[in-house]
Coordinates of C-alpha atoms and ligand atoms in Angstrom, one line a residue:
M258 CA -6.8 -82.4 79.3
T259 CA -5.4 -85.8 80.2
G260 CA -6.5 -88.0 83.1
L261 CA -10.3 -88.0 82.7
Q262 CA -10.7 -91.0 80.4
D263 CA -13.1 -93.6 81.8
K264 CA -13.3 -92.0 85.2
V265 CA -16.8 -92.4 86.7
V266 CA -17.8 -89.1 88.1
I267 CA -21.0 -87.9 89.9
V268 CA -22.0 -84.3 89.4
T269 CA -24.7 -83.1 91.7
G270 CA -27.0 -80.3 90.5
G271 CA -25.8 -81.2 87.0
A272 CA -29.0 -80.5 85.1
R273 CA -28.1 -76.8 84.4
G274 CA -25.6 -74.0 85.1
I275 CA -22.1 -74.7 86.3
G276 CA -22.9 -78.4 87.0
A277 CA -24.2 -79.0 83.5
A278 CA -21.1 -77.3 81.9
T279 CA -18.8 -79.4 84.2
A280 CA -20.6 -82.6 83.3
A281 CA -20.3 -81.8 79.6
R282 CA -16.6 -80.8 79.9
M283 CA -15.6 -84.0 81.7
A284 CA -17.7 -86.2 79.3
K285 CA -15.7 -84.6 76.4
G286 CA -12.5 -85.7 78.2
G287 CA -13.8 -89.3 78.2
A288 CA -15.3 -89.5 81.7
K289 CA -18.5 -91.5 82.4
I290 CA -20.9 -89.0 84.0
V291 CA -23.7 -89.5 86.5
I292 CA -25.8 -86.3 86.6
T293 CA -28.0 -85.9 89.7
D294 CA -30.6 -83.2 90.4
L295 CA -34.1 -82.4 91.5
L296 CA -34.9 -81.4 88.0
D297 CA -35.7 -84.7 86.3
E298 CA -36.7 -83.6 82.8
L299 CA -33.7 -81.2 82.3
G300 CA -31.3 -83.6 84.0
T301 CA -32.4 -86.6 81.8
K302 CA -32.1 -84.5 78.7
H303 CA -28.6 -83.2 79.5
A304 CA -27.4 -86.6 80.5
A305 CA -28.6 -88.1 77.2
Q306 CA -26.8 -85.2 75.3
I307 CA -23.5 -85.9 76.9
G308 CA -23.8 -89.7 76.9
G309 CA -24.1 -90.0 80.6
M310 CA -26.9 -91.1 83.0
F311 CA -29.3 -89.2 85.3
V312 CA -30.4 -90.1 88.8
H313 CA -33.0 -88.1 90.7
H314 CA -31.4 -86.8 93.9
D315 CA -32.0 -84.4 96.8
V316 CA -28.6 -83.8 98.3
T317 CA -30.1 -83.2 101.7
S318 CA -31.4 -86.8 101.8
E319 CA -29.0 -89.5 103.1
D320 CA -31.2 -92.2 101.5
D321 CA -31.0 -90.4 98.1
W322 CA -27.2 -90.4 98.4
Q323 CA -27.2 -94.2 99.0
R324 CA -29.4 -94.7 96.0
V325 CA -27.2 -92.5 93.8
I326 CA -24.0 -94.5 94.9
D327 CA -25.8 -97.9 94.4
T328 CA -27.0 -96.9 91.0
T329 CA -23.6 -95.6 89.9
I330 CA -21.8 -98.8 91.1
E331 CA -24.5 -101.0 89.5
H332 CA -24.2 -99.2 86.2
Y333 CA -20.5 -98.4 85.9
G334 CA -18.9 -100.8 88.5
R335 CA -16.9 -98.1 90.4
L336 CA -16.7 -94.5 91.5
D337 CA -13.7 -92.2 90.9
G338 CA -15.0 -88.7 91.3
L339 CA -17.6 -86.4 92.8
V340 CA -18.5 -82.8 92.1
N341 CA -20.5 -81.5 95.0
N342 CA -22.1 -78.7 92.9
A343 CA -25.8 -78.5 93.9
G344 CA -26.5 -75.3 95.7
I345 CA -29.2 -72.7 96.3
A346 CA -29.3 -69.0 97.1
T347 CA -32.0 -68.3 99.6
G348 CA -33.5 -65.0 100.7
A349 CA -33.5 -61.9 98.6
P350 CA -29.9 -60.8 97.8
G351 CA -28.9 -57.9 100.0
T352 CA -31.0 -58.9 103.0
P353 CA -29.2 -57.8 106.1
I354 CA -28.9 -60.2 109.1
E355 CA -31.5 -58.4 111.1
D356 CA -34.1 -59.1 108.4
E357 CA -33.0 -62.6 107.4
T358 CA -35.2 -65.4 108.7
L359 CA -33.8 -68.3 110.5
E360 CA -35.7 -70.6 108.1
S361 CA -34.0 -69.1 105.1
F362 CA -30.5 -69.1 106.8
E363 CA -30.9 -72.7 107.8
R364 CA -32.1 -73.8 104.3
S365 CA -28.9 -72.4 102.8
L366 CA -26.8 -74.4 105.3
K367 CA -28.9 -77.6 104.7
V368 CA -28.5 -77.7 101.0
N369 CA -25.1 -76.0 100.5
L370 CA -23.2 -77.4 103.5
S371 CA -25.0 -80.5 104.9
G372 CA -25.5 -81.6 101.3
V373 CA -21.7 -81.5 100.8
F374 CA -21.1 -83.3 104.1
L375 CA -23.5 -86.1 103.1
G376 CA -21.7 -86.4 99.7
L377 CA -18.3 -86.7 101.4
K378 CA -19.7 -89.3 103.8
A379 CA -21.4 -91.3 101.0
V380 CA -18.5 -91.5 98.6
V381 CA -15.5 -92.2 100.9
G382 CA -16.2 -96.0 101.1
P383 CA -16.6 -96.6 97.4
M384 CA -13.6 -94.5 96.6
K385 CA -11.5 -96.4 99.2
A386 CA -12.6 -99.5 97.4
A387 CA -11.5 -98.1 94.1
G388 CA -8.1 -97.3 95.5
G389 CA -8.5 -93.5 95.4
G390 CA -10.6 -90.7 94.0
S391 CA -11.1 -87.0 93.6
I392 CA -13.8 -84.7 95.0
V393 CA -14.4 -81.1 94.1
N394 CA -16.7 -79.0 96.3
I395 CA -18.2 -75.9 94.7
A396 CA -17.8 -73.1 97.2
S397 CA -17.9 -69.4 96.2
V398 CA -16.1 -66.1 96.5
T399 CA -18.7 -65.3 99.2
G400 CA -16.8 -67.8 101.3
L401 CA -13.6 -65.7 101.2
S402 CA -14.6 -62.5 102.8
G403 CA -17.6 -60.8 104.4
F404 CA -20.0 -60.1 101.6
P405 CA -22.9 -58.2 103.1
G406 CA -26.5 -59.4 102.6
V407 CA -25.9 -63.1 102.0
S408 CA -25.5 -64.4 105.6
G409 CA -26.9 -67.9 105.0
Y410 CA -25.3 -68.4 101.6
G411 CA -22.0 -66.9 102.6
A412 CA -21.8 -68.9 105.9
S413 CA -22.5 -72.1 104.0
K414 CA -19.7 -71.4 101.5
W415 CA -17.2 -70.6 104.3
G416 CA -18.3 -74.0 105.7
V417 CA -17.7 -75.7 102.4
R418 CA -14.2 -74.4 102.2
G419 CA -13.4 -75.5 105.7
L420 CA -15.0 -79.0 105.2
T421 CA -12.9 -79.4 102.1
K422 CA -9.7 -79.0 104.1
I423 CA -10.9 -81.3 106.9
A424 CA -11.9 -84.0 104.3
A425 CA -8.6 -83.6 102.4
T426 CA -6.7 -84.3 105.7
E427 CA -8.9 -87.3 106.6
F428 CA -9.0 -88.9 103.2
G429 CA -5.4 -88.3 101.9
A430 CA -4.1 -91.6 103.3
H431 CA -6.6 -93.4 101.0
R432 CA -5.4 -91.5 97.9
I433 CA -8.6 -89.5 97.8
R434 CA -8.1 -85.8 96.9
V435 CA -10.5 -83.1 98.0
N436 CA -10.4 -79.6 96.7
A437 CA -12.8 -76.6 96.3
V438 CA -13.5 -74.1 93.5
N439 CA -14.7 -70.6 94.3
P440 CA -16.6 -69.2 91.4
G441 CA -17.1 -65.5 91.1
A442 CA -20.2 -64.0 89.5
T443 CA -21.1 -66.5 86.8
L444 CA -24.1 -66.3 84.4
T445 CA -26.4 -69.2 85.3
P446 CA -30.1 -69.6 85.9
M447 CA -29.4 -69.0 89.6
N448 CA -28.6 -65.4 89.0
E449 CA -29.9 -64.6 85.6
G450 CA -31.2 -61.0 85.5
Q451 CA -29.2 -60.1 88.6
V452 CA -25.7 -59.9 87.1
P453 CA -24.5 -57.5 84.3
V454 CA -23.7 -59.3 81.1
G455 CA -21.0 -58.2 78.6
E456 CA -17.4 -57.1 78.4
G457 CA -16.5 -54.1 80.6
N458 CA -19.8 -54.4 82.6
F459 CA -18.5 -55.8 85.8
P460 CA -15.9 -53.4 87.2
P461 CA -15.3 -55.1 90.5
A462 CA -13.3 -57.8 88.7
P463 CA -10.1 -56.8 87.0
L464 CA -11.2 -58.8 83.9
A465 CA -14.3 -56.5 84.1
R466 CA -16.9 -59.1 83.1
I467 CA -18.8 -62.0 84.7
G468 CA -17.8 -65.6 84.0
A469 CA -19.3 -68.3 81.9
P470 CA -20.2 -71.7 83.4
E471 CA -17.7 -73.3 81.0
E472 CA -14.9 -71.3 82.5
I473 CA -15.6 -72.7 86.0
A474 CA -16.0 -76.2 84.5
E475 CA -12.3 -76.1 83.2
A476 CA -11.0 -75.6 86.8
V477 CA -13.3 -78.3 88.2
S478 CA -12.4 -80.8 85.5
F479 CA -8.7 -80.2 86.1
L480 CA -9.0 -80.9 89.8
I481 CA -11.0 -84.1 89.2
S482 CA -8.5 -85.3 86.6
D483 CA -5.1 -87.0 87.2
A484 CA -3.4 -83.9 86.0
A485 CA -4.0 -82.5 89.5
S486 CA -2.5 -85.7 91.2
Y487 CA -0.6 -83.7 93.9
T488 CA -3.3 -81.1 94.6
T489 CA -5.5 -81.6 97.6
G490 CA -6.9 -79.4 100.3
A491 CA -6.7 -76.4 98.0
D492 CA -9.3 -73.9 96.8
I493 CA -9.1 -72.2 93.5
S494 CA -10.9 -68.9 92.8
V495 CA -12.2 -68.6 89.3
D496 CA -13.5 -65.0 89.5
G497 CA -11.9 -62.8 87.0
G498 CA -9.6 -61.5 89.7
W499 CA -12.5 -60.1 91.8
T500 CA -11.0 -61.3 95.1
A501 CA -7.4 -60.3 94.2
R502 CA -8.1 -56.6 94.6
P503 CA -6.6 -54.8 97.6
A504 CA -9.0 -53.8 100.3
G505 CA -10.3 -50.2 100.3
Ligands
NAD186 N1 -23.7 -68.6 89.5 C1 -22.8 -68.0 90.3 O1 -22.6 -66.8 90.2 C2 -22.2 -68.8 91.4 C3 -21.1 -68.1 92.1 C4 -20.5 -68.8 93.1 C5 -20.9 -70.1 93.5 N2 -21.9 -70.7 92.8 C6 -22.2 -72.1 93.1 O2 -22.2 -72.9 92.0 C7 -23.0 -74.0 92.2 C8 -23.9 -74.2 91.0 O3 -24.7 -73.0 90.9 P1 -25.3 -72.4 89.5 O4 -25.0 -71.0 89.5 O5 -25.0 -73.3 88.4 O6 -26.9 -72.5 89.9 P2 -28.2 -73.2 89.2 O7 -29.3 -72.8 90.0 O8 -28.2 -72.9 87.8 O9 -27.9 -74.7 89.3 C9 -27.9 -75.4 90.6 C10 -28.5 -76.8 90.4 O10 -28.6 -77.4 91.7 C11 -29.8 -78.1 91.7 N3 -30.2 -78.3 93.1 C12 -30.7 -77.3 94.0 N4 -31.0 -77.8 95.2 C13 -30.8 -79.2 95.1 C14 -30.9 -80.3 95.9 N5 -31.4 -80.1 97.2 N6 -30.6 -81.5 95.5 C15 -30.1 -81.7 94.2 N7 -29.9 -80.7 93.3 C16 -30.3 -79.5 93.8 C17 -30.8 -77.2 91.0 O11 -32.0 -77.9 90.6 C18 -29.9 -76.8 89.8 O12 -30.0 -77.6 88.7 C19 -23.8 -73.7 93.5 O13 -23.2 -74.4 94.6 C20 -23.6 -72.3 93.7 O14 -23.7 -71.9 95.0 C21 -22.5 -70.1 91.8

């Protein structure tokens, strides 16, 4: 893939799962990666493996965002890309709205949606200064229809897709592109033991299997790169065709 060489890209929640695979894929393409996460040990180790750097970060903290941006600029001199990937799944999967607690619902919104909002707010200044940039927000197929039993998570991901389009509209004049990727069921520590592994074992998707983090990473890396220079305000589902099925 062209168009990643020497780009300075922050990947939130990059210590493991989809974020870790994305950070590794972009580093392979020549990007300079800043991994941020709550998980210091794992994040530091992964950053060293891919030749990037690690910064401790809680995406719900505006102060932390400022520190991440300052450290990135100090170290690399500029900022070209952001992958808003950090996310959590709160509450037991399958919990109906009547049993979901307000605390659990709001926790999903805080990390998955407010965390993305704070990221957009924090990077727009430095990206304007750099003459442009590219942002990818990790949403989900749960933000495309009414998946039962994930009210907080699903609402947060609908919000991420909406916020992506708003930011794309606001930032376009500054040559800052903003897109979203909707992963389908993907094998990561977030859902290990909850998703069926192996070919043919996931019938809801036409490809009949769940995805690997590396397969999501390819789409994210494309959108960050200059290869996607005319793509903004879009969201791409990487879900084995799960959401392409007709209703019924
Ligand atoms: N795995 C899937 O099936 C799937 C499907 C659709 C969307 N997603 C989304 O993909 C993204 C990555 O998920 P994953 O499956 O790799 O999960 P994961 O749990 O393996 O990784 C998420 C990472 O985010 C970090 N994180 C959590 N809260 C944070 C915070 N407040 N500040 C900073 N870092 C924080 C975690 O420490 C972890 O390293 C999430 O946004 C998730 O909602 C995942």
